[in-house]
Short mmCIF file of C-alpha atoms in Angstrom, two decimals:
data_model
loop_
_atom_site.label_atom_id
_atom_site.label_comp_id
_atom_site.label_asym_id
_atom_site.label_seq_id
_atom_site.Cartn_x
_atom_site.Cartn_y
_atom_site.Cartn_z
CA MET A 1 0.00 0.00 0.00
CA GLU A 2 1.07 3.56 -0.68
CA PRO A 3 1.77 5.43 2.58
CA PHE A 4 -0.97 7.66 3.99
CA SER A 5 -1.80 9.41 7.25
CA PHE A 6 -4.52 7.97 9.48
CA HIS A 7 -6.76 10.23 11.55
CA ARG A 8 -9.19 9.00 14.19
CA LEU A 9 -12.11 11.43 14.28
CA GLY A 10 -13.90 12.16 17.54
CA SER A 11 -16.24 14.95 16.46
CA GLN A 12 -17.79 16.59 13.41
CA GLN A 13 -15.58 19.65 14.05
CA ALA A 14 -12.50 17.42 13.89
CA ARG A 15 -13.82 15.94 10.62
CA LEU A 16 -14.21 19.36 9.02
CA ALA A 17 -10.79 20.46 10.26
CA ALA A 18 -9.19 17.29 8.86
CA LEU A 19 -10.86 17.81 5.48
CA GLU A 20 -9.48 21.37 5.41
CA ALA A 21 -5.96 20.19 6.21
CA CYS A 22 -5.79 17.07 4.02
CA ASP A 23 -4.92 16.83 0.39
CA ASP A 24 -6.88 13.82 -0.80
CA ALA A 25 -8.80 12.37 2.13
CA ARG A 26 -11.03 9.30 2.12
CA TYR A 27 -13.35 8.16 4.91
CA ILE A 28 -12.73 4.71 6.31
CA SER A 29 -15.20 2.70 8.37
CA GLY A 30 -14.59 -1.09 8.41
CA GLY A 31 -12.35 -0.87 5.36
CA MET A 32 -13.49 -4.22 3.97
CA THR A 33 -13.65 -2.80 0.44
CA LEU A 34 -11.38 0.23 0.76
CA LEU A 35 -8.29 -1.56 2.14
CA PRO A 36 -8.30 -4.29 -0.55
CA SER A 37 -8.75 -1.54 -3.18
CA MET A 38 -5.76 0.32 -1.73
CA LYS A 39 -3.68 -2.87 -1.69
CA LEU A 40 -4.43 -3.25 -5.39
CA GLY A 41 -3.43 0.38 -6.00
CA LEU A 42 -6.92 1.25 -7.32
CA VAL A 43 -7.08 4.16 -4.86
CA ALA A 44 -4.24 5.87 -3.04
CA PRO A 45 -5.59 8.55 -0.70
CA SER A 46 -3.14 10.82 1.13
CA ASP A 47 -5.21 10.55 4.30
CA LEU A 48 -7.71 8.15 5.83
CA LEU A 49 -10.31 9.60 8.18
CA ASP A 50 -11.70 6.98 10.56
CA VAL A 51 -15.38 7.85 11.08
CA THR A 52 -16.31 4.93 13.34
CA GLY A 53 -15.79 6.99 16.52
CA LEU A 54 -18.07 9.87 15.51
CA PRO A 55 -21.11 10.34 17.80
CA GLY A 56 -24.12 8.13 16.98
CA MET A 57 -22.35 6.20 14.21
CA ARG A 58 -22.47 2.86 16.04
CA ASP A 59 -25.98 3.02 17.52
CA ILE A 60 -29.07 1.07 16.53
CA THR A 61 -32.30 2.69 17.74
CA VAL A 62 -35.71 1.03 17.42
CA GLU A 63 -38.79 3.00 18.51
CA GLY A 64 -42.02 1.20 17.69
CA ARG A 65 -41.66 0.30 13.99
CA SER A 66 -39.20 3.10 13.30
CA VAL A 67 -35.56 2.06 12.92
CA ARG A 68 -32.33 4.05 12.83
CA VAL A 69 -29.04 2.29 12.14
CA GLY A 70 -25.82 4.30 12.52
CA ALA A 71 -23.59 4.16 9.46
CA ALA A 72 -20.66 2.52 11.27
CA VAL A 73 -22.71 -0.35 12.68
CA THR A 74 -21.13 -3.64 11.56
CA HIS A 75 -22.98 -6.37 9.68
CA ALA A 76 -22.44 -8.68 12.67
CA ALA A 77 -23.99 -6.12 15.05
CA ILE A 78 -27.03 -5.79 12.75
CA ALA A 79 -27.38 -9.59 12.50
CA ASP A 80 -27.22 -10.00 16.30
CA ASN A 81 -29.29 -6.97 17.41
CA ALA A 82 -32.27 -8.15 19.48
CA ALA A 83 -34.43 -5.02 19.03
CA LEU A 84 -33.95 -5.08 15.25
CA ASN A 85 -34.62 -8.84 15.11
CA ALA A 86 -37.92 -8.17 16.88
CA VAL A 87 -39.22 -5.72 14.24
CA CYS A 88 -37.36 -6.59 11.02
CA PRO A 89 -35.70 -10.03 11.23
CA ALA A 90 -35.28 -10.16 7.43
CA LEU A 91 -32.68 -7.37 7.55
CA CYS A 92 -30.77 -9.18 10.32
CA ASP A 93 -30.92 -12.38 8.27
CA LEU A 94 -29.63 -10.47 5.22
CA ALA A 95 -26.72 -9.04 7.25
CA SER A 96 -25.85 -12.54 8.51
CA GLN A 97 -25.38 -13.68 4.90
CA ILE A 98 -22.78 -11.05 3.96
CA GLY A 99 -19.24 -12.39 3.44
CA ASP A 100 -18.09 -14.42 6.44
CA ARG A 101 -18.11 -13.81 10.19
CA HIS A 102 -14.67 -12.17 10.21
CA VAL A 103 -15.68 -9.74 7.48
CA ARG A 104 -19.06 -9.08 9.15
CA ASN A 105 -17.23 -8.11 12.34
CA ARG A 106 -15.51 -5.25 10.46
CA GLY A 107 -17.67 -4.21 7.50
CA THR A 108 -20.38 -1.60 8.08
CA ILE A 109 -23.78 -0.76 6.55
CA GLY A 110 -22.77 2.84 5.80
CA GLY A 111 -19.66 1.73 3.96
CA ALA A 112 -21.68 -0.80 1.98
CA VAL A 113 -24.35 1.67 0.83
CA ALA A 114 -21.79 4.39 0.04
CA ASN A 115 -19.93 1.86 -2.13
CA ASN A 116 -23.11 0.60 -3.89
CA ASP A 117 -21.60 -2.58 -5.27
CA PRO A 118 -24.11 -4.14 -7.69
CA GLY A 119 -23.58 -7.44 -5.86
CA ALA A 120 -24.16 -5.97 -2.40
CA ASP A 121 -27.11 -7.22 -0.36
CA TYR A 122 -28.41 -4.14 1.51
CA PRO A 123 -29.58 -2.13 -1.54
CA ALA A 124 -32.32 -4.68 -2.36
CA ALA A 125 -33.67 -4.33 1.18
CA LEU A 126 -33.30 -0.56 1.42
CA ILE A 127 -35.24 0.21 -1.78
CA VAL A 128 -38.04 -2.07 -0.57
CA LEU A 129 -38.05 -0.52 2.91
CA ASP A 130 -38.12 2.97 1.34
CA ALA A 131 -35.14 3.82 3.53
CA ARG A 132 -33.71 7.28 4.04
CA ILE A 133 -29.98 7.84 3.95
CA GLU A 134 -28.91 10.49 6.44
CA THR A 135 -25.71 12.38 5.74
CA ASP A 136 -23.91 15.19 7.54
CA ILE A 137 -25.85 17.75 5.47
CA ARG A 138 -29.16 16.19 4.33
CA THR A 139 -31.53 13.23 4.15
CA ILE A 140 -31.74 11.41 0.82
CA ALA A 141 -34.44 8.91 -0.24
CA VAL A 142 -32.68 5.66 -1.09
CA GLU A 143 -34.15 5.63 -4.63
CA ASP A 144 -32.37 8.95 -5.27
CA PHE A 145 -29.26 7.91 -3.36
CA LEU A 146 -28.46 4.77 -5.38
CA VAL A 147 -27.54 6.05 -8.83
CA GLY A 148 -25.88 3.06 -10.52
CA MET A 149 -23.00 0.62 -10.31
CA PHE A 150 -20.62 1.93 -7.60
CA GLU A 151 -22.35 5.29 -7.95
CA THR A 152 -24.40 7.26 -5.42
CA ALA A 153 -25.76 10.79 -5.01
CA LEU A 154 -23.06 11.60 -2.43
CA HIS A 155 -21.01 14.73 -3.00
CA GLN A 156 -17.29 14.61 -2.39
CA HIS A 157 -16.65 14.21 1.36
CA GLU A 158 -20.33 14.03 2.17
CA LEU A 159 -20.61 11.43 4.93
CA VAL A 160 -23.36 8.86 5.41
CA THR A 161 -24.26 9.04 9.11
CA ALA A 162 -27.32 6.77 9.41
CA ILE A 163 -29.91 4.69 7.60
CA THR A 164 -33.54 5.02 8.74
CA PHE A 165 -36.71 3.14 7.75
CA ASP A 166 -40.05 1.91 9.04
CA ALA A 167 -40.22 -1.84 9.55
CA PRO A 168 -42.71 -3.65 7.27
CA ASP A 169 -45.32 -6.14 8.56
CA ILE A 170 -43.19 -9.02 7.25
CA ALA A 171 -40.22 -9.41 4.92
CA ARG A 172 -37.88 -12.06 3.53
CA TYR A 173 -34.50 -12.07 1.79
CA GLU A 174 -33.53 -14.92 -0.51
CA LYS A 175 -30.03 -14.94 -1.96
CA PHE A 176 -28.01 -17.17 -4.23
CA PRO A 177 -24.39 -16.39 -3.35
CA HIS A 178 -21.54 -16.85 -5.79
CA PRO A 179 -19.83 -19.95 -4.34
CA ALA A 180 -16.39 -18.32 -4.21
CA SER A 181 -16.99 -14.63 -3.49
CA GLY A 182 -20.22 -14.89 -1.50
CA TYR A 183 -21.62 -11.88 -3.38
CA ALA A 184 -25.20 -12.26 -4.62
CA MET A 185 -25.54 -13.80 -8.09
CA ALA A 186 -29.08 -12.66 -7.42
CA GLY A 187 -30.85 -11.61 -4.25
CA VAL A 188 -34.56 -10.90 -3.79
CA PHE A 189 -35.92 -8.90 -0.87
CA LEU A 190 -39.71 -9.00 -0.49
CA ALA A 191 -41.77 -7.11 2.07
CA ARG A 192 -45.49 -6.77 2.81
CA SER A 193 -47.17 -3.90 4.63
CA ASN A 194 -50.97 -3.47 4.80
CA SER A 195 -51.37 -6.28 2.20
CA HIS A 196 -49.23 -4.35 -0.29
CA TYR A 197 -46.04 -6.03 -1.55
CA ARG A 198 -42.72 -4.48 -2.53
CA ALA A 199 -39.84 -6.33 -4.21
CA GLY A 200 -36.18 -5.43 -4.66
CA ILE A 201 -33.60 -7.34 -6.71
CA THR A 202 -29.84 -7.11 -6.29
CA GLY A 203 -26.77 -8.81 -7.75
CA ALA A 204 -28.23 -9.36 -11.20
CA SER A 205 -28.00 -6.00 -12.91
CA GLY A 206 -25.33 -3.51 -13.95
CA GLU A 207 -27.73 -0.79 -12.86
CA GLY A 208 -27.50 -2.05 -9.28
CA ALA A 209 -30.53 -2.95 -7.19
CA PHE A 210 -33.95 -2.38 -8.79
CA ARG A 211 -37.63 -2.64 -7.87
CA CYS A 212 -39.66 -5.26 -9.69
CA GLY A 213 -43.13 -3.76 -10.30
CA ASP A 214 -44.50 -6.83 -12.11
CA LEU A 215 -43.67 -9.05 -9.15
CA GLU A 216 -45.17 -6.53 -6.72
CA ARG A 217 -48.45 -6.38 -8.71
CA LEU A 218 -48.61 -10.17 -9.07
CA LEU A 219 -48.30 -10.65 -5.31
CA THR A 220 -50.51 -7.73 -4.28
CA THR A 221 -53.36 -8.88 -6.55
CA GLY A 222 -53.11 -12.41 -5.15
CA ALA A 223 -52.25 -14.06 -8.48
CA PRO A 224 -51.10 -17.69 -8.25
CA LEU A 225 -47.41 -17.98 -7.32
CA ALA A 226 -46.88 -20.16 -10.40
CA ASP A 227 -47.18 -16.91 -12.40
CA ILE A 228 -43.78 -15.82 -11.03
CA ALA A 229 -42.28 -18.22 -13.60
CA GLU A 230 -43.58 -15.89 -16.33
CA LEU A 231 -41.77 -12.75 -15.07
CA ARG A 232 -39.80 -10.97 -17.83
CA PHE A 233 -36.84 -8.63 -17.45
CA ASP A 234 -36.44 -7.63 -21.11
CA ASP A 235 -36.07 -3.89 -20.51
CA LEU A 236 -33.38 -4.34 -17.84
CA ASP A 237 -29.61 -4.61 -18.08
CA ILE A 238 -29.30 -8.10 -16.57
CA PHE A 239 -25.73 -9.40 -16.19
CA ASP A 240 -24.51 -11.84 -18.82
CA ASP A 241 -20.96 -12.77 -17.84
CA ARG A 242 -18.59 -15.63 -17.04
CA HIS A 243 -20.40 -16.25 -13.75
CA GLY A 244 -23.73 -16.86 -15.41
CA SER A 245 -25.68 -16.14 -18.58
CA ARG A 246 -28.55 -13.67 -18.69
CA ALA A 247 -31.08 -16.50 -18.91
CA TYR A 248 -29.51 -18.21 -15.90
CA ARG A 249 -29.71 -15.07 -13.76
CA GLU A 250 -33.28 -14.28 -14.84
CA ASN A 251 -34.24 -17.80 -13.81
CA LEU A 252 -32.44 -17.32 -10.47
CA ILE A 253 -34.51 -14.19 -9.79
CA ARG A 254 -37.75 -16.09 -10.49
CA VAL A 255 -36.72 -19.02 -8.26
CA LEU A 256 -35.63 -16.76 -5.38
CA ALA A 257 -38.73 -14.56 -5.76
CA ARG A 258 -40.94 -17.60 -5.48
CA ARG A 259 -39.10 -18.85 -2.37
CA ALA A 260 -39.49 -15.46 -0.71
CA ALA A 261 -43.15 -15.25 -1.75
CA VAL A 262 -43.93 -18.71 -0.35
CA HIS A 263 -42.44 -17.56 2.95
CA LEU A 264 -44.52 -14.36 3.01
CA LYS A 265 -47.78 -16.04 1.97
CA ALA A 266 -47.41 -18.89 4.50
CA MET B 1 3.87 7.34 12.12
CA SER B 2 1.42 6.86 14.97
CA SER B 3 1.93 5.71 18.50
CA ILE B 4 -0.46 2.87 19.37
CA GLU B 5 -1.28 1.26 22.68
CA LEU B 6 -3.01 -2.07 22.78
CA ARG B 7 -3.24 -5.25 24.78
CA ILE B 8 -1.84 -8.36 23.11
CA ASN B 9 -2.58 -11.72 24.74
CA GLY B 10 -3.06 -9.94 28.06
CA LYS B 11 0.12 -7.82 27.89
CA ASP B 12 0.06 -4.06 27.36
CA VAL B 13 2.09 -3.00 24.35
CA ARG B 14 3.03 0.48 23.16
CA ARG B 15 4.70 0.87 19.77
CA SER B 16 5.25 3.33 16.98
CA VAL B 17 3.88 2.12 13.63
CA GLU B 18 3.57 3.37 10.07
CA ASP B 19 -0.07 4.34 9.47
CA HIS B 20 -0.28 2.00 6.46
CA GLN B 21 1.11 -1.02 8.33
CA LEU B 22 -1.28 -3.97 8.44
CA LEU B 23 -2.15 -5.54 11.77
CA VAL B 24 -0.82 -8.93 10.63
CA SER B 25 2.57 -7.46 9.75
CA PHE B 26 2.68 -5.62 13.10
CA LEU B 27 2.02 -8.89 14.93
CA ARG B 28 4.52 -10.93 12.92
CA GLU B 29 7.32 -8.50 12.20
CA ASP B 30 7.24 -5.99 15.07
CA LEU B 31 6.19 -8.34 17.87
CA GLY B 32 7.58 -11.63 16.54
CA LEU B 33 4.22 -13.38 16.92
CA THR B 34 4.60 -15.52 13.80
CA GLY B 35 1.86 -18.00 14.67
CA THR B 36 -0.58 -15.79 12.76
CA HIS B 37 -0.01 -16.50 9.06
CA VAL B 38 -0.48 -14.57 5.86
CA GLY B 39 -2.20 -16.73 3.27
CA CYS B 40 -3.91 -14.84 0.48
CA ASP B 41 -3.48 -11.24 1.69
CA THR B 42 -6.91 -10.51 0.13
CA SER B 43 -9.23 -11.24 3.11
CA GLN B 44 -10.37 -14.53 1.61
CA CYS B 45 -8.54 -17.37 3.34
CA GLY B 46 -8.63 -16.74 7.11
CA ALA B 47 -5.02 -17.84 7.82
CA CYS B 48 -4.52 -14.44 9.50
CA VAL B 49 -7.60 -14.51 11.75
CA VAL B 50 -7.09 -13.05 15.22
CA SER B 51 -9.57 -11.80 17.79
CA VAL B 52 -9.89 -8.04 18.38
CA ASP B 53 -12.04 -6.98 21.35
CA GLY B 54 -13.66 -10.40 21.29
CA ALA B 55 -14.52 -10.35 17.57
CA THR B 56 -12.68 -12.44 14.98
CA VAL B 57 -11.11 -10.38 12.19
CA LYS B 58 -8.83 -10.90 9.23
CA SER B 59 -5.66 -9.14 10.32
CA CYS B 60 -4.44 -8.81 6.71
CA THR B 61 -7.31 -6.38 6.09
CA MET B 62 -7.05 -4.25 9.19
CA LEU B 63 -4.49 -1.57 9.96
CA ALA B 64 -2.38 -1.74 13.09
CA VAL B 65 -3.55 1.81 13.92
CA GLN B 66 -7.16 0.58 13.83
CA ALA B 67 -6.32 -1.75 16.73
CA HIS B 68 -5.27 1.16 18.96
CA GLY B 69 -6.91 0.80 22.37
CA CYS B 70 -8.06 -2.74 21.57
CA SER B 71 -7.43 -6.11 23.16
CA VAL B 72 -5.97 -8.57 20.63
CA ALA B 73 -5.79 -12.35 21.07
CA THR B 74 -3.53 -14.43 18.81
CA ILE B 75 -2.78 -18.16 18.68
CA GLU B 76 0.23 -17.62 20.98
CA GLY B 77 -2.13 -16.53 23.75
CA VAL B 78 -4.93 -19.10 23.58
CA SER B 79 -3.30 -21.24 26.25
CA GLN B 80 -1.75 -19.42 29.20
CA THR B 81 -0.12 -22.65 30.46
CA THR B 82 2.36 -25.11 28.97
CA SER B 83 -0.45 -27.43 27.91
CA LEU B 84 -2.62 -26.97 24.84
CA HIS B 85 -6.00 -25.26 24.78
CA ALA B 86 -8.87 -27.78 24.54
CA VAL B 87 -9.48 -26.77 20.91
CA GLN B 88 -5.81 -27.23 19.96
CA GLU B 89 -5.82 -30.58 21.70
CA ALA B 90 -8.95 -31.64 19.82
CA PHE B 91 -7.33 -30.64 16.51
CA GLN B 92 -4.39 -32.86 17.41
CA ARG B 93 -6.59 -35.77 18.50
CA HIS B 94 -8.77 -35.66 15.39
CA HIS B 95 -5.94 -35.09 12.91
CA ALA B 96 -7.62 -31.83 11.94
CA LEU B 97 -4.53 -30.45 10.25
CA GLN B 98 -2.09 -31.62 7.65
CA CYS B 99 0.24 -28.81 6.57
CA GLY B 100 -0.98 -26.62 9.44
CA TYR B 101 -0.86 -23.33 7.57
CA CYS B 102 -4.53 -22.48 8.18
CA THR B 103 -4.67 -23.95 11.69
CA ALA B 104 -4.04 -20.84 13.81
CA GLY B 105 -6.90 -18.99 12.12
CA LEU B 106 -9.16 -22.01 12.47
CA VAL B 107 -8.39 -22.45 16.18
CA ILE B 108 -9.13 -18.75 16.89
CA THR B 109 -12.35 -19.07 14.85
CA ALA B 110 -13.36 -22.27 16.65
CA ILE B 111 -12.75 -20.85 20.14
CA ASP B 112 -14.90 -17.81 19.26
CA LEU B 113 -17.63 -20.04 17.84
CA ILE B 114 -17.71 -22.29 20.92
CA GLU B 115 -17.79 -19.26 23.24
CA ARG B 116 -20.75 -17.82 21.32
CA GLU B 117 -22.76 -20.97 20.64
CA GLY B 118 -21.66 -23.40 23.36
CA SER B 119 -22.19 -27.15 23.28
CA GLN B 120 -25.43 -26.86 21.30
CA LEU B 121 -23.42 -26.53 18.06
CA THR B 122 -24.58 -28.65 15.15
CA ARG B 123 -22.44 -30.01 12.33
CA ASP B 124 -24.17 -27.64 9.88
CA GLN B 125 -23.55 -24.62 12.10
CA VAL B 126 -19.85 -25.42 12.36
CA ALA B 127 -19.52 -25.95 8.61
CA HIS B 128 -21.29 -22.65 7.98
CA ALA B 129 -19.11 -20.83 10.53
CA LEU B 130 -15.94 -21.98 8.73
CA LYS B 131 -16.92 -20.13 5.56
CA GLY B 132 -14.16 -17.57 6.11
CA ASN B 133 -11.38 -20.12 6.67
CA LEU B 134 -9.94 -22.06 3.76
CA CYS B 135 -8.13 -25.36 4.29
CA ARG B 136 -6.67 -26.95 1.18
CA CYS B 137 -5.48 -30.19 2.83
CA THR B 138 -8.03 -31.80 5.06
CA GLY B 139 -11.43 -31.59 3.39
CA TYR B 140 -12.74 -30.07 6.65
CA GLN B 141 -14.39 -33.21 8.06
CA ASN B 142 -11.82 -33.73 10.82
CA ILE B 143 -11.80 -30.00 11.59
CA ILE B 144 -15.56 -30.12 12.15
CA ASN B 145 -15.20 -33.30 14.25
CA ALA B 146 -12.52 -31.60 16.38
CA ILE B 147 -14.62 -28.48 16.98
CA LEU B 148 -17.74 -30.46 17.95
CA ASP B 149 -15.66 -32.62 20.27
CA ALA B 150 -13.95 -29.61 21.88
CA ALA B 151 -17.32 -27.90 22.36
CA LYS B 152 -18.64 -30.95 24.21
CA ARG B 153 -15.54 -31.35 26.39
CA LEU B 154 -15.41 -27.66 27.29
CA ASP B 155 -19.08 -27.85 28.26
CA VAL B 156 -18.45 -30.87 30.51
CA ALA B 157 -15.45 -29.11 32.05
CA ALA B 158 -17.53 -25.97 32.66
CA GLN B 159 -20.29 -27.98 34.34
CA ALA B 160 -17.75 -29.82 36.53
CA ALA B 161 -16.32 -26.48 37.62
CA GLU B 162 -19.71 -25.19 38.76
#
């Protein structure tokens, strides 16, 4: 790795002062994507600003159905959080399927959403949960926040501070992980609130996670689950690569959607 | 350069490190704790797993400065006596290693797993929990046998101590 200076931030004032003083600063949380990228020489910041010690960044707050997850909360902490498991177990289950235990102990939800990897798990859930991404300067609806592959609405040095959402009545995440990397070849997050269904798909498209309106209508109108086999994705940029053909991934989405639907309809 | 203070296997350590130094290189090169291995250096294989503040991490993908103020446990510290830790002993008994390169990471992972899940561990749970530790010799079966056996024995020992 190229040398850099590391700064542990204790306050927002310290963050602003560090940004003033540094040449090419990057935020670091768990570093599960950033450090490997730096090892490969893909990025070489002059300074790393550790945001995990900033106030509120590691807290999970659940009040009724309303949830706030600090951006530096690790995947393992989300998976194990009792209050969150009580209102939205599907998100905890999703977090427990990211990488492996050692990675989950370091990687954080804020880092994951700011990176917006098309194979990441959270985006499918967050678009379904209609989550809000809180930053140091504003609140952004997740649909506006996730722009495309590795692309978000964040300005330079804008910092994700929390993710907030209202828990649905019931939800389910079904994922088919790539056997080597563990990233989703396809992942389907389904939720139901007041008999209305929402569906989010990740891992299968170069555009990143997307809502699947046809699936939502099919489930909300109570059509037979066998109809899921007829879902089409013709107008979408579905991956067609060495890991799996387009037809293979489209089939994966249908299979995973049906599994999730069976769970929700049970 | 940064000055870091941390606790390693129960001993307080203060050292000056380069900010870009990895935790695994700090442990191996600065402290001479070479039981923690570097396998892939890409956070895949788990040969470098150590415990930081009670959570297992891949020390090839963590900076030494990030461990400032933390308590780190490595394979050198799992047994504070001259005899082996129950998990190490079970690995020996079950022939759960061949070349031994991945073993330190697996033992740290297994101890953490047993502490979290206790004697109720199932074969499936153990297999699933080893997702972040690659072994290219054994085929894992004896590793899983060793961990289940150690979990049982530690549980019996804990009950006897009560």
